[in-house]
Amino acid sequence: MTTFRLLRQTNRSSRFAQVTVEVAASSRSEVEVTAIAADEHRREAELGARWALRGLPAAAKVTVTDVVITKVDTSTGDVYEATARAVWQALRVEHRAPYAGFSDPEMVASWLKNMVGRRLDAVTEARHWYEGRREPDAESLLHAWLFFEYAVPVGLHGRGDQLLLAKEDPYRSYDMDEYGETRVGPTQPPDVLSGFIGALLTDCAVIVGHGGDAVCAGLVLRFENSDLVIGTLGDEWVLGVGSVPAAAAHYWAVQPFLRGR
């Protein structure tokens, strides 16, 4: 039995979630949640455990036996991350992934609802540079972190046609030897994300693929000045202002805006 406690400071409060799991050898990976908890936290615990089991060399059965939260300070993704890290800890998996990213559309929509009415204080980007140069906006973008006021920074990670959100701080710049370097720092004009710094988020929508996969492919963030579209398609970033770019429109379906406007 392994218990993982997630405690993360923000400029307003601490986010707290504590999850206890039992892990046993199995012929196939499976997850069971026996903890007494609200439906949304049971769902996060299940998804977090399944994320942790992805790509492991041996199958395992995970039973989530206990979930403890604080009603004020636990927000979307906290139980998910605590569960994933509890599973990795129980299996003695070290640094299986640098982040515990969630992509379930319901979880993403829940996080977005919490961000509506907040200003985007800052955006940090990781970009690829080679011999002192970088490709234009979306082509050089590796990862981005959104800093909404009074909230934990959320990193955006693209994987194929799937957008993963992770509550995390940006990593540091690093050298890639003959392949160039990764520079991490604040977004700068004229890049798309820089145009939304300081703007109030008034509405938003989740983008999913037309293929029916129950994963997030992107976001439409409606700010007071315009709409920001950000997502991933074929391992490439898609950025747009105002509407979904034509190149992605054939592959994406924008779900209803959360406030219905």
Short mmCIF file of C-alpha atoms in Angstrom, two decimals:
data_model
loop_
_atom_site.label_atom_id
_atom_site.label_comp_id
_atom_site.label_asym_id
_atom_site.label_seq_id
_atom_site.Cartn_x
_atom_site.Cartn_y
_atom_site.Cartn_z
CA MET A 1 0.00 0.00 0.00
CA THR A 2 1.43 3.36 -1.05
CA THR A 3 0.18 6.84 -0.19
CA PHE A 4 1.19 9.91 -2.16
CA ARG A 5 0.45 13.39 -0.91
CA LEU A 6 0.41 16.25 -3.41
CA LEU A 7 0.98 19.71 -1.95
CA ARG A 8 1.61 22.62 -4.27
CA GLN A 9 1.86 26.29 -3.31
CA THR A 10 0.28 29.03 -5.38
CA ASN A 11 0.13 32.75 -4.77
CA ARG A 12 -3.30 32.27 -3.26
CA SER A 13 -3.42 28.89 -1.54
CA SER A 14 -2.13 25.33 -1.41
CA ARG A 15 -3.55 22.57 -3.60
CA PHE A 16 -3.91 19.37 -1.61
CA ALA A 17 -4.75 15.80 -2.60
CA GLN A 18 -3.73 12.53 -0.99
CA VAL A 19 -4.21 9.17 -2.68
CA THR A 20 -3.54 5.64 -1.42
CA VAL A 21 -3.08 2.77 -3.87
CA GLU A 22 -2.40 -0.94 -3.77
CA VAL A 23 -0.50 -2.47 -6.68
CA ALA A 24 -0.31 -6.17 -7.51
CA ALA A 25 1.13 -8.23 -10.36
CA SER A 26 -1.41 -9.12 -13.02
CA SER A 27 -1.63 -10.70 -16.46
CA ARG A 28 -3.06 -7.44 -17.79
CA SER A 29 -3.15 -3.87 -16.55
CA GLU A 30 -6.37 -2.93 -14.82
CA VAL A 31 -7.62 -0.23 -12.45
CA GLU A 32 -10.25 -0.36 -9.72
CA VAL A 33 -11.31 2.54 -7.53
CA THR A 34 -12.78 1.41 -4.21
CA ALA A 35 -12.26 4.73 -2.42
CA ILE A 36 -15.33 6.61 -1.21
CA ALA A 37 -15.15 9.88 -3.11
CA ALA A 38 -17.12 12.17 -5.40
CA ASP A 39 -17.63 10.93 -8.95
CA GLU A 40 -15.25 13.50 -10.46
CA HIS A 41 -12.46 12.50 -8.09
CA ARG A 42 -13.05 8.79 -8.71
CA ARG A 43 -12.82 9.50 -12.44
CA GLU A 44 -9.58 11.46 -11.98
CA ALA A 45 -8.12 8.66 -9.87
CA GLU A 46 -8.96 6.06 -12.53
CA LEU A 47 -7.54 8.15 -15.37
CA GLY A 48 -4.42 9.01 -13.37
CA ALA A 49 -3.73 5.35 -12.63
CA ARG A 50 -4.22 4.40 -16.29
CA TRP A 51 -1.82 7.15 -17.36
CA ALA A 52 0.81 5.88 -14.92
CA LEU A 53 0.53 2.33 -16.30
CA ARG A 54 1.03 3.39 -19.93
CA GLY A 55 4.16 1.92 -21.47
CA LEU A 56 5.34 0.04 -18.40
CA PRO A 57 7.22 -3.19 -19.16
CA ALA A 58 5.02 -5.33 -16.88
CA ALA A 59 1.27 -5.33 -16.33
CA ALA A 60 -0.18 -4.53 -12.91
CA LYS A 61 -3.51 -4.20 -11.16
CA VAL A 62 -3.99 -0.90 -9.34
CA THR A 63 -6.60 -0.46 -6.64
CA VAL A 64 -7.21 3.08 -5.40
CA THR A 65 -8.30 2.59 -1.82
CA ASP A 66 -8.41 6.12 -0.45
CA VAL A 67 -8.72 9.69 -1.77
CA VAL A 68 -8.43 12.68 0.55
CA ILE A 69 -9.03 16.24 -0.64
CA THR A 70 -9.71 19.68 0.76
CA LYS A 71 -12.90 21.16 -0.66
CA VAL A 72 -11.39 24.61 -1.11
CA ASP A 73 -7.88 23.85 -2.28
CA THR A 74 -8.19 20.73 -4.47
CA SER A 75 -8.85 21.52 -8.13
CA THR A 76 -9.06 19.69 -11.43
CA GLY A 77 -6.03 17.48 -12.04
CA ASP A 78 -4.80 17.27 -8.44
CA VAL A 79 -6.27 13.82 -7.70
CA TYR A 80 -5.23 12.66 -11.18
CA GLU A 81 -1.61 13.66 -10.62
CA ALA A 82 -1.48 12.34 -7.05
CA THR A 83 -2.79 8.97 -8.23
CA ALA A 84 -0.30 8.72 -11.10
CA ARG A 85 2.60 9.53 -8.83
CA ALA A 86 1.38 7.11 -6.16
CA VAL A 87 1.37 4.32 -8.77
CA TRP A 88 4.87 5.22 -10.01
CA GLN A 89 6.08 5.31 -6.41
CA ALA A 90 4.51 1.93 -5.62
CA LEU A 91 6.11 0.39 -8.71
CA ARG A 92 9.43 2.11 -7.96
CA VAL A 93 9.36 3.81 -11.33
CA GLU A 94 11.73 6.77 -11.29
CA HIS A 95 10.88 9.73 -13.50
CA ARG A 96 8.69 7.70 -15.82
CA ALA A 97 7.41 10.97 -17.26
CA PRO A 98 8.40 14.55 -16.45
CA TYR A 99 4.73 15.45 -16.15
CA ALA A 100 1.40 13.80 -15.36
CA GLY A 101 -0.66 15.14 -18.23
CA PHE A 102 -4.44 14.86 -18.59
CA SER A 103 -6.32 14.92 -21.88
CA ASP A 104 -9.79 13.64 -21.02
CA PRO A 105 -12.21 16.25 -22.49
CA GLU A 106 -14.33 16.33 -19.32
CA MET A 107 -11.29 17.00 -17.16
CA VAL A 108 -10.01 19.66 -19.55
CA ALA A 109 -13.44 21.33 -19.60
CA SER A 110 -13.53 21.30 -15.80
CA TRP A 111 -10.13 23.01 -15.66
CA LEU A 112 -11.21 25.57 -18.23
CA LYS A 113 -14.32 26.44 -16.19
CA ASN A 114 -12.06 27.27 -13.27
CA MET A 115 -9.98 29.59 -15.46
CA VAL A 116 -12.92 31.59 -16.90
CA GLY A 117 -12.97 35.06 -15.39
CA ARG A 118 -9.20 35.13 -14.80
CA ARG A 119 -6.53 37.10 -16.61
CA LEU A 120 -3.64 35.45 -18.41
CA ASP A 121 -0.76 36.92 -16.44
CA ALA A 122 2.07 35.36 -18.44
CA VAL A 123 3.06 32.68 -20.95
CA THR A 124 6.39 30.87 -20.96
CA GLU A 125 7.53 29.03 -24.08
CA ALA A 126 10.16 26.43 -24.90
CA ARG A 127 11.51 26.86 -28.43
CA HIS A 128 14.09 25.13 -30.59
CA TRP A 129 16.99 27.27 -31.79
CA TYR A 130 19.76 26.27 -34.18
CA GLU A 131 22.86 28.36 -34.85
CA GLY A 132 21.22 31.41 -33.30
CA ARG A 133 18.03 31.14 -35.34
CA ARG A 134 14.59 29.68 -34.88
CA GLU A 135 11.71 28.82 -37.18
CA PRO A 136 8.50 30.91 -37.14
CA ASP A 137 5.99 30.69 -34.29
CA ALA A 138 4.31 27.25 -34.37
CA GLU A 139 7.25 25.58 -36.16
CA SER A 140 9.76 26.30 -33.40
CA LEU A 141 7.40 25.86 -30.42
CA LEU A 142 8.08 22.82 -28.23
CA HIS A 143 5.98 23.46 -25.11
CA ALA A 144 4.06 26.34 -23.55
CA TRP A 145 2.98 27.17 -20.00
CA LEU A 146 -0.06 29.31 -19.22
CA PHE A 147 -0.03 31.41 -16.04
CA PHE A 148 -3.57 32.47 -15.16
CA GLU A 149 -3.96 34.71 -12.13
CA TYR A 150 -4.27 32.89 -8.78
CA ALA A 151 -3.68 29.51 -10.44
CA VAL A 152 -0.96 26.90 -10.76
CA PRO A 153 0.86 27.18 -14.12
CA VAL A 154 -0.36 24.64 -16.66
CA GLY A 155 1.96 23.20 -19.28
CA LEU A 156 0.72 22.28 -22.75
CA HIS A 157 2.33 19.18 -24.28
CA GLY A 158 1.58 17.87 -27.75
CA ARG A 159 1.74 14.14 -28.48
CA GLY A 160 0.59 13.15 -31.95
CA ASP A 161 -2.97 14.45 -32.22
CA GLN A 162 -3.40 14.70 -28.45
CA LEU A 163 -2.99 17.80 -26.27
CA LEU A 164 -1.96 17.05 -22.70
CA LEU A 165 -2.31 19.54 -19.84
CA ALA A 166 -0.06 19.28 -16.80
CA LYS A 167 0.14 21.36 -13.63
CA GLU A 168 3.82 22.17 -13.51
CA ASP A 169 6.50 24.84 -13.59
CA PRO A 170 8.50 25.38 -16.80
CA TYR A 171 11.77 23.52 -17.12
CA ARG A 172 15.09 25.24 -17.78
CA SER A 173 16.80 25.95 -21.09
CA TYR A 174 19.21 23.23 -22.22
CA ASP A 175 21.80 22.53 -24.90
CA MET A 176 21.22 19.85 -27.56
CA ASP A 177 24.81 19.67 -28.83
CA GLU A 178 24.89 19.42 -32.63
CA TYR A 179 21.08 19.64 -32.78
CA GLY A 180 20.94 23.16 -31.39
CA GLU A 181 19.38 24.27 -28.11
CA THR A 182 16.07 24.65 -26.32
CA ARG A 183 15.47 28.14 -24.99
CA VAL A 184 12.81 28.65 -22.32
CA GLY A 185 11.48 32.11 -21.54
CA PRO A 186 8.55 34.55 -21.78
CA THR A 187 6.63 34.72 -25.03
CA GLN A 188 7.63 37.66 -27.20
CA PRO A 189 5.90 39.62 -30.00
CA PRO A 190 5.04 38.95 -32.74
CA ASP A 191 4.39 35.33 -31.65
CA VAL A 192 0.68 34.51 -31.28
CA LEU A 193 0.62 33.77 -27.56
CA SER A 194 2.18 37.12 -26.70
CA GLY A 195 -0.93 38.93 -27.92
CA PHE A 196 -3.07 37.61 -25.07
CA ILE A 197 -0.96 38.56 -22.06
CA GLY A 198 -3.08 40.52 -19.59
CA ALA A 199 -6.37 39.64 -21.31
CA LEU A 200 -9.41 38.31 -19.43
CA LEU A 201 -10.63 34.81 -20.32
CA THR A 202 -14.39 35.09 -20.91
CA ASP A 203 -15.26 31.70 -22.42
CA CYS A 204 -13.62 28.59 -23.84
CA ALA A 205 -14.18 25.31 -25.64
CA VAL A 206 -12.45 21.96 -25.95
CA ILE A 207 -11.38 20.68 -29.38
CA VAL A 208 -11.57 16.95 -30.11
CA GLY A 209 -10.75 14.96 -33.22
CA HIS A 210 -13.41 13.92 -35.72
CA GLY A 211 -12.22 10.33 -35.30
CA GLY A 212 -14.19 9.96 -32.08
CA ASP A 213 -11.22 9.48 -29.76
CA ALA A 214 -12.12 10.72 -26.28
CA VAL A 215 -9.06 12.95 -25.98
CA CYS A 216 -8.44 16.66 -26.22
CA ALA A 217 -6.75 17.85 -29.41
CA GLY A 218 -6.78 21.55 -28.64
CA LEU A 219 -8.40 24.54 -26.96
CA VAL A 220 -10.30 27.61 -28.03
CA LEU A 221 -9.69 30.29 -25.41
CA ARG A 222 -12.02 33.26 -25.82
CA PHE A 223 -10.43 36.38 -24.39
CA GLU A 224 -11.90 39.86 -24.25
CA ASN A 225 -9.79 40.89 -27.26
CA SER A 226 -10.07 37.79 -29.50
CA ASP A 227 -10.10 33.98 -29.60
CA LEU A 228 -6.88 31.99 -29.22
CA VAL A 229 -6.72 28.54 -30.83
CA ILE A 230 -3.96 26.20 -29.71
CA GLY A 231 -3.66 22.48 -30.34
CA THR A 232 -1.61 19.71 -31.86
CA LEU A 233 -2.06 17.80 -35.10
CA GLY A 234 0.32 15.14 -36.36
CA ASP A 235 2.92 16.12 -33.74
CA GLU A 236 2.87 19.72 -34.98
CA TRP A 237 1.54 22.74 -33.10
CA VAL A 238 -1.43 24.62 -34.51
CA LEU A 239 -1.85 28.26 -33.47
CA GLY A 240 -4.58 30.61 -34.61
CA VAL A 241 -6.32 33.86 -33.76
CA GLY A 242 -10.07 34.27 -34.22
CA SER A 243 -10.91 30.86 -35.68
CA VAL A 244 -9.53 27.36 -36.22
CA PRO A 245 -6.96 27.44 -39.06
CA ALA A 246 -8.23 25.85 -42.27
CA ALA A 247 -5.48 23.21 -42.22
CA ALA A 248 -6.84 21.79 -38.95
CA ALA A 249 -10.58 22.39 -39.41
CA HIS A 250 -11.04 19.15 -41.39
CA TYR A 251 -9.61 17.08 -38.53
CA TRP A 252 -11.04 18.88 -35.50
CA ALA A 253 -14.45 19.31 -33.91
CA VAL A 254 -14.95 22.25 -31.56
CA GLN A 255 -17.22 21.32 -28.66
CA PRO A 256 -19.83 23.84 -27.41
CA PHE A 257 -18.47 26.85 -25.56
CA LEU A 258 -18.78 26.39 -21.83
CA ARG A 259 -20.82 29.53 -21.39
CA GLY A 260 -22.77 28.90 -24.56
CA ARG A 261 -21.94 32.14 -26.33
#
